Structure formats: C-alpha cells, structure tokens
Amino acid sequence: METMMGLLRIHVQRGVNLAVRDLISSDPYVVVKMGKQKLKTGVVKRNVNPEWNERLTLSVTEPNIPITLSFDIALFIKVLRMQLEGLPDGTVLTKVQPSRENCLAEESCIIWSNGKLVQNMILRLRNVECGEVELQLQWIDVPSSRGL
C-alpha cells in the first residue's frame, strides 16, 4: 500500500456556460478522478451556470498522477515543499499559464491566503462545445502521513 503525502481539497465552485445536454438545459455535475479515487459533486437540475460550492478531498500518494479534470498539481506541491510561513495575505508565489497541456482558461495563481497555500483556477472543458468550471485547490497536512 502506498503511503499518503497528504490531502488535496478541491473546492468546486461553479460552472459557466456549460453545454446544453437536454432539450433546453442540462443537469450538470463534476467528476474528479485521481488513480483509483473517483469523487462526484451533486447534480444541479436544469442549469447551464450551476453553483456547486462543494469540497471534494483526494488522498495524494504521488503528485505526478494526473487528475482527470485535467489539471496538474506538481507545481502546487513544489511550492508547498518550500514550507513558507508568515507571508502577507494575498502574496502571489507563482503563476501557471494556460497551455495545450492543461485546460486552464486563463492564468492561475498560487497564492498565500489566510495562512494557507491555495490555487484558484478556471478550467475550460474539453470534448464539449463550451463550458468552464471554477475551482480552488488547498493542501491539508495529515499528521500520520509521510508529508511532502
């Protein structure tokens, strides 16, 4: 069995301009997969601009395992390993640019917020005609884990 590094909390905030899948609307939800883990938000009925405001938590054993919502946590983990403390709230530590390798709709900043490292991102959905999902990543240390 692999040893856990810690937990990745994914705050799935909302969807914007999602594709219509029923006659005039959709019943959207978000599925997040990492290795054998699979998590799902609730379904929002008849809404192409849903507000989920749900927190999903993944156990991270290896930062290079891709998350199928198509975002990479390797840079997020690299900044975490700097073990930063006491930074002014809102300090931008690094930025991730949109590219063909990620689904970012715009630049994503890794920032220090309320004593924690967070990354806000807007992901452009692939394999559909339109839609974006807004989410925030946050790391949770677990005392019994091997850590970063």
CSV table of C-alpha atoms in Angstrom, one decimal:
chain,number,residue,atom,x,y,z
A,1,MET,CA,0.0,0.0,0.0
A,2,GLU,CA,1.3,3.5,-0.9
A,3,THR,CA,2.0,6.0,1.8
A,4,MET,CA,-0.2,9.1,1.7
A,5,MET,CA,1.6,12.5,1.3
A,6,GLY,CA,-1.5,14.5,2.4
A,7,LEU,CA,-4.9,15.5,1.2
A,8,LEU,CA,-5.9,17.8,-1.7
A,9,ARG,CA,-9.1,19.6,-1.1
A,10,ILE,CA,-10.8,20.7,-4.3
A,11,HIS,CA,-13.5,23.4,-3.8
A,12,VAL,CA,-15.7,23.1,-6.9
A,13,GLN,CA,-17.3,26.5,-7.0
A,14,ARG,CA,-19.4,26.8,-10.2
A,15,GLY,CA,-19.8,26.1,-13.9
A,16,VAL,CA,-20.1,28.8,-16.5
A,17,ASN,CA,-21.9,28.5,-19.9
A,18,LEU,CA,-22.0,24.7,-19.8
A,19,ALA,CA,-23.1,22.8,-22.9
A,20,VAL,CA,-26.8,22.0,-23.2
A,21,ARG,CA,-27.4,18.3,-23.0
A,22,ASP,CA,-31.2,18.1,-22.6
A,23,LEU,CA,-33.7,19.9,-24.8
A,24,ILE,CA,-33.1,23.4,-23.5
A,25,SER,CA,-30.7,22.9,-20.5
A,26,SER,CA,-28.5,20.4,-18.6
A,27,ASP,CA,-28.3,18.6,-15.3
A,28,PRO,CA,-24.6,19.1,-14.7
A,29,TYR,CA,-22.2,17.6,-12.1
A,30,VAL,CA,-18.4,17.3,-11.8
A,31,VAL,CA,-16.4,14.1,-11.6
A,32,VAL,CA,-12.9,14.2,-10.3
A,33,LYS,CA,-10.6,11.1,-10.7
A,34,MET,CA,-7.1,10.5,-9.4
A,35,GLY,CA,-5.7,7.0,-9.8
A,36,LYS,CA,-8.4,4.7,-8.3
A,37,GLN,CA,-10.2,7.5,-6.5
A,38,LYS,CA,-13.4,8.9,-8.0
A,39,LEU,CA,-15.4,11.8,-6.5
A,40,LYS,CA,-18.6,13.5,-7.8
A,41,THR,CA,-20.5,16.7,-6.9
A,42,GLY,CA,-24.2,16.7,-6.6
A,43,VAL,CA,-26.4,17.2,-9.7
A,44,VAL,CA,-27.8,20.7,-10.3
A,45,LYS,CA,-31.0,20.3,-12.3
A,46,ARG,CA,-31.8,22.3,-15.4
A,47,ASN,CA,-28.9,24.8,-15.2
A,48,VAL,CA,-26.0,25.6,-17.6
A,49,ASN,CA,-24.5,28.0,-14.9
A,50,PRO,CA,-24.6,25.8,-11.8
A,51,GLU,CA,-23.3,26.8,-8.4
A,52,TRP,CA,-21.9,23.7,-6.6
A,53,ASN,CA,-19.9,25.2,-3.8
A,54,GLU,CA,-18.8,21.7,-2.8
A,55,ARG,CA,-15.5,20.5,-1.4
A,56,LEU,CA,-14.1,17.2,-2.6
A,57,THR,CA,-11.0,15.7,-1.0
A,58,LEU,CA,-8.4,13.4,-2.6
A,59,SER,CA,-5.7,11.4,-0.8
A,60,VAL,CA,-2.4,12.2,-2.6
A,61,THR,CA,0.3,9.4,-2.7
A,62,GLU,CA,2.1,10.7,-5.8
A,63,PRO,CA,1.9,14.2,-7.1
A,64,ASN,CA,2.5,13.2,-10.7
A,65,ILE,CA,-0.7,11.1,-11.0
A,66,PRO,CA,-2.9,13.1,-13.3
A,67,ILE,CA,-6.3,14.3,-12.1
A,68,THR,CA,-8.8,13.7,-14.9
A,69,LEU,CA,-10.5,17.1,-14.6
A,70,SER,CA,-7.2,17.9,-16.4
A,71,PHE,CA,-5.1,20.0,-14.0
A,72,ASP,CA,-1.6,19.3,-12.8
A,73,ILE,CA,-0.7,19.6,-9.1
A,74,ALA,CA,3.1,19.1,-9.4
A,75,LEU,CA,3.8,22.9,-9.3
A,76,PHE,CA,1.4,23.3,-6.4
A,77,ILE,CA,3.3,20.6,-4.5
A,78,LYS,CA,6.6,22.2,-5.4
A,79,VAL,CA,5.6,25.5,-3.8
A,80,LEU,CA,4.2,23.6,-0.7
A,81,ARG,CA,7.6,22.0,-0.2
A,82,MET,CA,9.1,25.5,0.2
A,83,GLN,CA,7.4,25.4,3.7
A,84,LEU,CA,6.5,29.0,3.6
A,85,GLU,CA,5.2,30.7,6.8
A,86,GLY,CA,4.1,34.2,7.8
A,87,LEU,CA,3.7,35.7,4.3
A,88,PRO,CA,1.4,38.7,3.8
A,89,ASP,CA,-2.1,37.6,2.8
A,90,GLY,CA,-2.6,37.6,-0.9
A,91,THR,CA,1.1,37.1,-1.8
A,92,VAL,CA,1.4,35.5,-5.3
A,93,LEU,CA,4.0,32.8,-5.2
A,94,THR,CA,3.9,31.7,-8.8
A,95,LYS,CA,1.6,31.7,-11.8
A,96,VAL,CA,0.6,29.0,-14.2
A,97,GLN,CA,-0.1,30.0,-17.8
A,98,PRO,CA,-2.8,28.3,-20.0
A,99,SER,CA,-1.3,25.8,-22.5
A,100,ARG,CA,-2.2,22.8,-24.7
A,101,GLU,CA,-1.0,20.6,-21.8
A,102,ASN,CA,-3.6,21.9,-19.3
A,103,CYS,CA,-7.2,23.0,-19.5
A,104,LEU,CA,-6.7,26.4,-18.0
A,105,ALA,CA,-9.0,29.1,-19.5
A,106,GLU,CA,-6.7,31.8,-18.0
A,107,GLU,CA,-3.7,32.4,-15.8
A,108,SER,CA,-3.9,30.6,-12.5
A,109,CYS,CA,-2.1,32.0,-9.4
A,110,ILE,CA,-0.8,30.0,-6.4
A,111,ILE,CA,-1.2,32.4,-3.5
A,112,TRP,CA,-0.8,32.6,0.3
A,113,SER,CA,-4.3,33.2,1.7
A,114,ASN,CA,-5.3,33.1,5.4
A,115,GLY,CA,-2.1,31.2,6.4
A,116,LYS,CA,-2.5,28.6,3.7
A,117,LEU,CA,-1.4,27.9,0.1
A,118,VAL,CA,-4.3,28.0,-2.4
A,119,GLN,CA,-4.6,27.9,-6.2
A,120,ASN,CA,-7.6,29.3,-7.9
A,121,MET,CA,-8.3,28.1,-11.5
A,122,ILE,CA,-10.8,28.2,-14.2
A,123,LEU,CA,-10.8,25.1,-16.4
A,124,ARG,CA,-12.1,25.1,-20.0
A,125,LEU,CA,-13.9,21.8,-20.6
A,126,ARG,CA,-12.6,19.5,-23.4
A,127,ASN,CA,-14.6,17.3,-25.7
A,128,VAL,CA,-17.7,19.6,-25.5
A,129,GLU,CA,-18.6,22.7,-27.4
A,130,CYS,CA,-18.4,25.1,-24.5
A,131,GLY,CA,-18.2,25.5,-20.7
A,132,GLU,CA,-15.8,26.3,-17.8
A,133,VAL,CA,-15.5,25.1,-14.2
A,134,GLU,CA,-14.1,27.3,-11.4
A,135,LEU,CA,-12.3,25.6,-8.5
A,136,GLN,CA,-9.8,26.2,-5.8
A,137,LEU,CA,-7.1,23.8,-4.6
A,138,GLN,CA,-5.9,23.7,-0.9
A,139,TRP,CA,-3.5,21.3,0.7
A,140,ILE,CA,-4.3,19.6,4.0
A,141,ASP,CA,-1.4,18.1,6.0
A,142,VAL,CA,-2.2,14.8,7.8
A,143,PRO,CA,-0.2,14.1,11.0
A,144,SER,CA,0.1,10.4,10.2
A,145,SER,CA,1.2,10.9,6.6
A,146,ARG,CA,4.7,10.8,5.2
A,147,GLY,CA,4.3,14.5,4.2
A,148,LEU,CA,5.8,16.3,1.3
